[in-house]
Amino acid sequence: MNTSKLLIANKIREAREWQEITQVGMAKKLGIARQTYLDLESAKTEPRVSTLMLIAEVTERPLGWFLFEENPTSRPCMQEDTQQLINMLAEVPPPLRARLIELNLSFISCWFEQQKKAPK
């Protein structure tokens, strides 16, 4: 199974449990079917960016926390980079912003895949 997919699924479960929300409760908050939510937590499917953003909002976790093994807020330079990206994205029209996020997450996913395959 894809390591980044499993990482995200585990983070989704961890964030939900941290907020003491049931799986059914989380599905309701996200406006998705219970089975769809279970598929996210079990890594059967990857969440859409909009769904992951909503999960981050509901669980009060930073979006980057779901994507990286270590907590990105523990690194000061990452906080500055993240804030700069947020400020820049806020100025981009919403349809283009959504597409940029989608493309960048795809790029990051590919990068992680290459890192896993690279000889150490």
PDB file of N, CA and C in Angstrom, residues 23-95:
ATOM      1  N   GLN A  23     -16.654   7.905  14.025  1.00  0.00           N
ATOM      2  CA  GLN A  23     -16.565   7.859  12.567  1.00  0.00           C
ATOM      3  C   GLN A  23     -17.868   8.350  11.936  1.00  0.00           C
ATOM      4  N   VAL A  24     -18.987   7.953  12.513  1.00  0.00           N
ATOM      5  CA  VAL A  24     -20.289   8.398  12.004  1.00  0.00           C
ATOM      6  C   VAL A  24     -20.419   9.911  12.168  1.00  0.00           C
ATOM      7  N   GLY A  25     -20.001  10.409  13.321  1.00  0.00           N
ATOM      8  CA  GLY A  25     -20.057  11.848  13.574  1.00  0.00           C
ATOM      9  C   GLY A  25     -19.196  12.635  12.611  1.00  0.00           C
ATOM     10  N   MET A  26     -18.018  12.111  12.313  1.00  0.00           N
ATOM     11  CA  MET A  26     -17.122  12.795  11.376  1.00  0.00           C
ATOM     12  C   MET A  26     -17.720  12.802   9.977  1.00  0.00           C
ATOM     13  N   ALA A  27     -18.282  11.682   9.562  1.00  0.00           N
ATOM     14  CA  ALA A  27     -18.910  11.614   8.236  1.00  0.00           C
ATOM     15  C   ALA A  27     -20.018  12.663   8.129  1.00  0.00           C
ATOM     16  N   LYS A  28     -20.797  12.808   9.182  1.00  0.00           N
ATOM     17  CA  LYS A  28     -21.880  13.812   9.185  1.00  0.00           C
ATOM     18  C   LYS A  28     -21.315  15.225   9.087  1.00  0.00           C
ATOM     19  N   LYS A  29     -20.272  15.498   9.861  1.00  0.00           N
ATOM     20  CA  LYS A  29     -19.658  16.834   9.835  1.00  0.00           C
ATOM     21  C   LYS A  29     -19.093  17.166   8.449  1.00  0.00           C
ATOM     22  N   LEU A  30     -18.603  16.140   7.762  1.00  0.00           N
ATOM     23  CA  LEU A  30     -18.014  16.338   6.431  1.00  0.00           C
ATOM     24  C   LEU A  30     -19.063  16.313   5.320  1.00  0.00           C
ATOM     25  N   GLY A  31     -20.264  15.844   5.659  1.00  0.00           N
ATOM     26  CA  GLY A  31     -21.323  15.766   4.653  1.00  0.00           C
ATOM     27  C   GLY A  31     -21.084  14.646   3.644  1.00  0.00           C
ATOM     28  N   ILE A  32     -20.476  13.555   4.119  1.00  0.00           N
ATOM     29  CA  ILE A  32     -20.216  12.408   3.243  1.00  0.00           C
ATOM     30  C   ILE A  32     -20.809  11.156   3.875  1.00  0.00           C
ATOM     31  N   ALA A  33     -20.943  10.113   3.076  1.00  0.00           N
ATOM     32  CA  ALA A  33     -21.468   8.846   3.577  1.00  0.00           C
ATOM     33  C   ALA A  33     -20.486   8.221   4.567  1.00  0.00           C
ATOM     34  N   ARG A  34     -21.021   7.473   5.519  1.00  0.00           N
ATOM     35  CA  ARG A  34     -20.188   6.802   6.512  1.00  0.00           C
ATOM     36  C   ARG A  34     -19.153   5.906   5.830  1.00  0.00           C
ATOM     37  N   GLN A  35     -19.572   5.147   4.836  1.00  0.00           N
ATOM     38  CA  GLN A  35     -18.646   4.246   4.147  1.00  0.00           C
ATOM     39  C   GLN A  35     -17.534   5.014   3.440  1.00  0.00           C
ATOM     40  N   THR A  36     -17.883   6.158   2.867  1.00  0.00           N
ATOM     41  CA  THR A  36     -16.867   6.995   2.211  1.00  0.00           C
ATOM     42  C   THR A  36     -15.825   7.428   3.229  1.00  0.00           C
ATOM     43  N   TYR A  37     -16.293   7.818   4.428  1.00  0.00           N
ATOM     44  CA  TYR A  37     -15.344   8.213   5.472  1.00  0.00           C
ATOM     45  C   TYR A  37     -14.491   7.025   5.921  1.00  0.00           C
ATOM     46  N   LEU A  38     -15.116   5.868   6.085  1.00  0.00           N
ATOM     47  CA  LEU A  38     -14.366   4.673   6.493  1.00  0.00           C
ATOM     48  C   LEU A  38     -13.289   4.334   5.464  1.00  0.00           C
ATOM     49  N   ASP A  39     -13.604   4.538   4.193  1.00  0.00           N
ATOM     50  CA  ASP A  39     -12.614   4.288   3.137  1.00  0.00           C
ATOM     51  C   ASP A  39     -11.426   5.238   3.252  1.00  0.00           C
ATOM     52  N   LEU A  40     -11.658   6.462   3.712  1.00  0.00           N
ATOM     53  CA  LEU A  40     -10.559   7.412   3.910  1.00  0.00           C
ATOM     54  C   LEU A  40      -9.660   6.953   5.050  1.00  0.00           C
ATOM     55  N   GLU A  41     -10.276   6.546   6.157  1.00  0.00           N
ATOM     56  CA  GLU A  41      -9.506   6.124   7.331  1.00  0.00           C
ATOM     57  C   GLU A  41      -8.778   4.809   7.128  1.00  0.00           C
ATOM     58  N   SER A  42      -9.290   3.974   6.243  1.00  0.00           N
ATOM     59  CA  SER A  42      -8.651   2.681   6.002  1.00  0.00           C
ATOM     60  C   SER A  42      -7.682   2.735   4.816  1.00  0.00           C
ATOM     61  N   ALA A  43      -7.520   3.908   4.236  1.00  0.00           N
ATOM     62  CA  ALA A  43      -6.607   4.140   3.108  1.00  0.00           C
ATOM     63  C   ALA A  43      -7.065   3.443   1.823  1.00  0.00           C
ATOM     64  N   LYS A  44      -8.348   3.095   1.746  1.00  0.00           N
ATOM     65  CA  LYS A  44      -8.862   2.543   0.492  1.00  0.00           C
ATOM     66  C   LYS A  44      -8.943   3.629  -0.568  1.00  0.00           C
ATOM     67  N   THR A  45      -9.236   4.842  -0.123  1.00  0.00           N
ATOM     68  CA  THR A  45      -9.263   5.980  -1.039  1.00  0.00           C
ATOM     69  C   THR A  45      -8.509   7.140  -0.409  1.00  0.00           C
ATOM     70  N   GLU A  46      -8.006   8.034  -1.273  1.00  0.00           N
ATOM     71  CA  GLU A  46      -7.341   9.245  -0.790  1.00  0.00           C
ATOM     72  C   GLU A  46      -8.364  10.372  -0.768  1.00  0.00           C
ATOM     73  N   PRO A  47      -8.272  11.242   0.220  1.00  0.00           N
ATOM     74  CA  PRO A  47      -9.239  12.336   0.280  1.00  0.00           C
ATOM     75  C   PRO A  47      -8.969  13.393  -0.783  1.00  0.00           C
ATOM     76  N   ARG A  48     -10.035  14.024  -1.228  1.00  0.00           N
ATOM     77  CA  ARG A  48      -9.874  15.191  -2.080  1.00  0.00           C
ATOM     78  C   ARG A  48      -9.289  16.298  -1.223  1.00  0.00           C
ATOM     79  N   VAL A  49      -8.688  17.254  -1.870  1.00  0.00           N
ATOM     80  CA  VAL A  49      -8.085  18.377  -1.140  1.00  0.00           C
ATOM     81  C   VAL A  49      -9.155  19.080  -0.304  1.00  0.00           C
ATOM     82  N   SER A  50     -10.313  19.313  -0.894  1.00  0.00           N
ATOM     83  CA  SER A  50     -11.380  20.011  -0.169  1.00  0.00           C
ATOM     84  C   SER A  50     -11.817  19.219   1.059  1.00  0.00           C
ATOM     85  N   THR A  51     -11.863  17.891   0.948  1.00  0.00           N
ATOM     86  CA  THR A  51     -12.247  17.060   2.091  1.00  0.00           C
ATOM     87  C   THR A  51     -11.172  17.112   3.163  1.00  0.00           C
ATOM     88  N   LEU A  52      -9.913  17.030   2.754  1.00  0.00           N
ATOM     89  CA  LEU A  52      -8.824  17.089   3.725  1.00  0.00           C
ATOM     90  C   LEU A  52      -8.787  18.452   4.421  1.00  0.00           C
ATOM     91  N   MET A  53      -9.075  19.508   3.676  1.00  0.00           N
ATOM     92  CA  MET A  53      -9.122  20.840   4.281  1.00  0.00           C
ATOM     93  C   MET A  53     -10.243  20.913   5.319  1.00  0.00           C
ATOM     94  N   LEU A  54     -11.379  20.309   5.021  1.00  0.00           N
ATOM     95  CA  LEU A  54     -12.504  20.300   5.957  1.00  0.00           C
ATOM     96  C   LEU A  54     -12.178  19.451   7.184  1.00  0.00           C
ATOM     97  N   ILE A  55     -11.519  18.319   6.978  1.00  0.00           N
ATOM     98  CA  ILE A  55     -11.100  17.481   8.104  1.00  0.00           C
ATOM     99  C   ILE A  55     -10.151  18.275   9.006  1.00  0.00           C
ATOM    100  N   ALA A  56      -9.224  19.000   8.395  1.00  0.00           N
ATOM    101  CA  ALA A  56      -8.294  19.824   9.166  1.00  0.00           C
ATOM    102  C   ALA A  56      -9.047  20.874   9.977  1.00  0.00           C
ATOM    103  N   GLU A  57     -10.039  21.475   9.365  1.00  0.00           N
ATOM    104  CA  GLU A  57     -10.836  22.498  10.058  1.00  0.00           C
ATOM    105  C   GLU A  57     -11.620  21.884  11.226  1.00  0.00           C
ATOM    106  N   VAL A  58     -12.289  20.772  10.978  1.00  0.00           N
ATOM    107  CA  VAL A  58     -13.110  20.119  12.002  1.00  0.00           C
ATOM    108  C   VAL A  58     -12.248  19.641  13.173  1.00  0.00           C
ATOM    109  N   THR A  59     -11.080  19.108  12.875  1.00  0.00           N
ATOM    110  CA  THR A  59     -10.213  18.548  13.925  1.00  0.00           C
ATOM    111  C   THR A  59      -9.239  19.565  14.507  1.00  0.00           C
ATOM    112  N   GLU A  60      -9.252  20.765  13.948  1.00  0.00           N
ATOM    113  CA  GLU A  60      -8.379  21.851  14.416  1.00  0.00           C
ATOM    114  C   GLU A  60      -6.896  21.477  14.325  1.00  0.00           C
ATOM    115  N   ARG A  61      -6.562  20.804  13.218  1.00  0.00           N
ATOM    116  CA  ARG A  61      -5.170  20.455  12.934  1.00  0.00           C
ATOM    117  C   ARG A  61      -4.733  21.214  11.690  1.00  0.00           C
ATOM    118  N   PRO A  62      -3.465  21.603  11.601  1.00  0.00           N
ATOM    119  CA  PRO A  62      -2.997  22.259  10.383  1.00  0.00           C
ATOM    120  C   PRO A  62      -2.997  21.275   9.214  1.00  0.00           C
ATOM    121  N   LEU A  63      -3.327  21.762   8.040  1.00  0.00           N
ATOM    122  CA  LEU A  63      -3.397  20.921   6.852  1.00  0.00           C
ATOM    123  C   LEU A  63      -2.089  20.166   6.623  1.00  0.00           C
ATOM    124  N   GLY A  64      -0.975  20.819   6.798  1.00  0.00           N
ATOM    125  CA  GLY A  64       0.327  20.186   6.595  1.00  0.00           C
ATOM    126  C   GLY A  64       0.578  19.008   7.520  1.00  0.00           C
ATOM    127  N   TRP A  65      -0.048  19.018   8.672  1.00  0.00           N
ATOM    128  CA  TRP A  65       0.117  17.924   9.637  1.00  0.00           C
ATOM    129  C   TRP A  65      -0.320  16.588   9.038  1.00  0.00           C
ATOM    130  N   PHE A  66      -1.323  16.624   8.178  1.00  0.00           N
ATOM    131  CA  PHE A  66      -1.832  15.403   7.563  1.00  0.00           C
ATOM    132  C   PHE A  66      -0.887  14.864   6.483  1.00  0.00           C
ATOM    133  N   LEU A  67      -0.023  15.701   5.969  1.00  0.00           N
ATOM    134  CA  LEU A  67       0.798  15.334   4.818  1.00  0.00           C
ATOM    135  C   LEU A  67       2.222  14.931   5.152  1.00  0.00           C
ATOM    136  N   PHE A  68       2.681  15.248   6.348  1.00  0.00           N
ATOM    137  CA  PHE A  68       4.074  14.991   6.693  1.00  0.00           C
ATOM    138  C   PHE A  68       4.176  14.127   7.939  1.00  0.00           C
ATOM    139  N   GLU A  69       5.224  13.311   8.006  1.00  0.00           N
ATOM    140  CA  GLU A  69       5.392  12.419   9.149  1.00  0.00           C
ATOM    141  C   GLU A  69       5.638  13.192  10.429  1.00  0.00           C
ATOM    142  N   GLU A  70       6.448  14.202  10.359  1.00  0.00           N
ATOM    143  CA  GLU A  70       6.662  15.004  11.560  1.00  0.00           C
ATOM    144  C   GLU A  70       5.773  16.234  11.495  1.00  0.00           C
ATOM    145  N   ASN A  71       5.543  16.828  12.626  1.00  0.00           N
ATOM    146  CA  ASN A  71       4.675  17.990  12.688  1.00  0.00           C
ATOM    147  C   ASN A  71       5.385  19.189  12.082  1.00  0.00           C
ATOM    148  N   PRO A  72       4.873  19.735  10.948  1.00  0.00           N
ATOM    149  CA  PRO A  72       5.565  20.841  10.297  1.00  0.00           C
ATOM    150  C   PRO A  72       5.606  22.103  11.149  1.00  0.00           C
ATOM    151  N   THR A  73       4.720  22.229  12.126  1.00  0.00           N
ATOM    152  CA  THR A  73       4.742  23.431  12.960  1.00  0.00           C
ATOM    153  C   THR A  73       5.897  23.398  13.945  1.00  0.00           C
ATOM    154  N   SER A  74       6.582  22.258  14.044  1.00  0.00           N
ATOM    155  CA  SER A  74       7.732  22.186  14.943  1.00  0.00           C
ATOM    156  C   SER A  74       8.976  22.800  14.309  1.00  0.00           C
ATOM    157  N   ARG A  75       8.898  23.110  13.018  1.00  0.00           N
ATOM    158  CA  ARG A  75      10.034  23.708  12.325  1.00  0.00           C
ATOM    159  C   ARG A  75       9.694  25.158  11.979  1.00  0.00           C
ATOM    160  N   PRO A  76      10.377  26.130  12.586  1.00  0.00           N
ATOM    161  CA  PRO A  76      10.044  27.534  12.364  1.00  0.00           C
ATOM    162  C   PRO A  76      10.060  27.945  10.892  1.00  0.00           C
ATOM    163  N   CYS A  77      11.038  27.462  10.113  1.00  0.00           N
ATOM    164  CA  CYS A  77      11.095  27.878   8.712  1.00  0.00           C
ATOM    165  C   CYS A  77       9.875  27.357   7.954  1.00  0.00           C
ATOM    166  N   MET A  78       9.349  26.213   8.349  1.00  0.00           N
ATOM    167  CA  MET A  78       8.166  25.657   7.701  1.00  0.00           C
ATOM    168  C   MET A  78       6.960  26.551   7.986  1.00  0.00           C
ATOM    169  N   GLN A  79       6.866  27.084   9.192  1.00  0.00           N
ATOM    170  CA  GLN A  79       5.768  27.989   9.525  1.00  0.00           C
ATOM    171  C   GLN A  79       5.813  29.230   8.637  1.00  0.00           C
ATOM    172  N   GLU A  80       6.988  29.797   8.468  1.00  0.00           N
ATOM    173  CA  GLU A  80       7.126  30.984   7.629  1.00  0.00           C
ATOM    174  C   GLU A  80       6.781  30.677   6.175  1.00  0.00           C
ATOM    175  N   ASP A  81       7.286  29.547   5.677  1.00  0.00           N
ATOM    176  CA  ASP A  81       6.983  29.136   4.302  1.00  0.00           C
ATOM    177  C   ASP A  81       5.485  28.925   4.117  1.00  0.00           C
ATOM    178  N   THR A  82       4.889  28.261   5.076  1.00  0.00           N
ATOM    179  CA  THR A  82       3.452  27.979   4.994  1.00  0.00           C
ATOM    180  C   THR A  82       2.652  29.276   4.990  1.00  0.00           C
ATOM    181  N   GLN A  83       2.994  30.190   5.860  1.00  0.00           N
ATOM    182  CA  GLN A  83       2.262  31.458   5.922  1.00  0.00           C
ATOM    183  C   GLN A  83       2.431  32.249   4.632  1.00  0.00           C
ATOM    184  N   GLN A  84       3.631  32.235   4.079  1.00  0.00           N
ATOM    185  CA  GLN A  84       3.872  32.937   2.818  1.00  0.00           C
ATOM    186  C   GLN A  84       3.029  32.324   1.703  1.00  0.00           C
ATOM    187  N   LEU A  85       2.958  30.998   1.652  1.00  0.00           N
ATOM    188  CA  LEU A  85       2.124  30.331   0.644  1.00  0.00           C
ATOM    189  C   LEU A  85       0.649  30.648   0.835  1.00  0.00           C
ATOM    190  N   ILE A  86       0.197  30.665   2.067  1.00  0.00           N
ATOM    191  CA  ILE A  86      -1.204  30.994   2.353  1.00  0.00           C
ATOM    192  C   ILE A  86      -1.515  32.408   1.882  1.00  0.00           C
ATOM    193  N   ASN A  87      -0.641  33.336   2.171  1.00  0.00           N
ATOM    194  CA  ASN A  87      -0.846  34.728   1.750  1.00  0.00           C
ATOM    195  C   ASN A  87      -0.900  34.850   0.233  1.00  0.00           C
ATOM    196  N   MET A  88       0.003  34.128  -0.445  1.00  0.00           N
ATOM    197  CA  MET A  88       0.021  34.185  -1.906  1.00  0.00           C
ATOM    198  C   MET A  88      -1.240  33.537  -2.487  1.00  0.00           C
ATOM    199  N   LEU A  89      -1.623  32.395  -1.948  1.00  0.00           N
ATOM    200  CA  LEU A  89      -2.810  31.702  -2.456  1.00  0.00           C
ATOM    201  C   LEU A  89      -4.082  32.510  -2.235  1.00  0.00           C
ATOM    202  N   ALA A  90      -4.117  33.290  -1.179  1.00  0.00           N
ATOM    203  CA  ALA A  90      -5.308  34.102  -0.887  1.00  0.00           C
ATOM    204  C   ALA A  90      -5.571  35.122  -1.988  1.00  0.00           C
ATOM    205  N   GLU A  91      -4.536  35.478  -2.718  1.00  0.00           N
ATOM    206  CA  GLU A  91      -4.683  36.471  -3.786  1.00  0.00           C
ATOM    207  C   GLU A  91      -5.064  35.857  -5.135  1.00  0.00           C
ATOM    208  N   VAL A  92      -5.041  34.542  -5.224  1.00  0.00           N
ATOM    209  CA  VAL A  92      -5.357  33.844  -6.477  1.00  0.00           C
ATOM    210  C   VAL A  92      -6.867  33.588  -6.538  1.00  0.00           C
ATOM    211  N   PRO A  93      -7.497  33.781  -7.706  1.00  0.00           N
ATOM    212  CA  PRO A  93      -8.931  33.507  -7.828  1.00  0.00           C
ATOM    213  C   PRO A  93      -9.257  32.059  -7.424  1.00  0.00           C
ATOM    214  N   PRO A  94     -10.389  31.832  -6.745  1.00  0.00           N
ATOM    215  CA  PRO A  94     -10.719  30.508  -6.201  1.00  0.00           C
ATOM    216  C   PRO A  94     -10.602  29.328  -7.173  1.00  0.00           C
ATOM    217  N   PRO A  95     -11.104  29.386  -8.412  1.00  0.00           N
ATOM    218  CA  PRO A  95     -10.967  28.207  -9.274  1.00  0.00           C
ATOM    219  C   PRO A  95      -9.498  27.865  -9.573  1.00  0.00           C
TER     220      PRO A  95
END
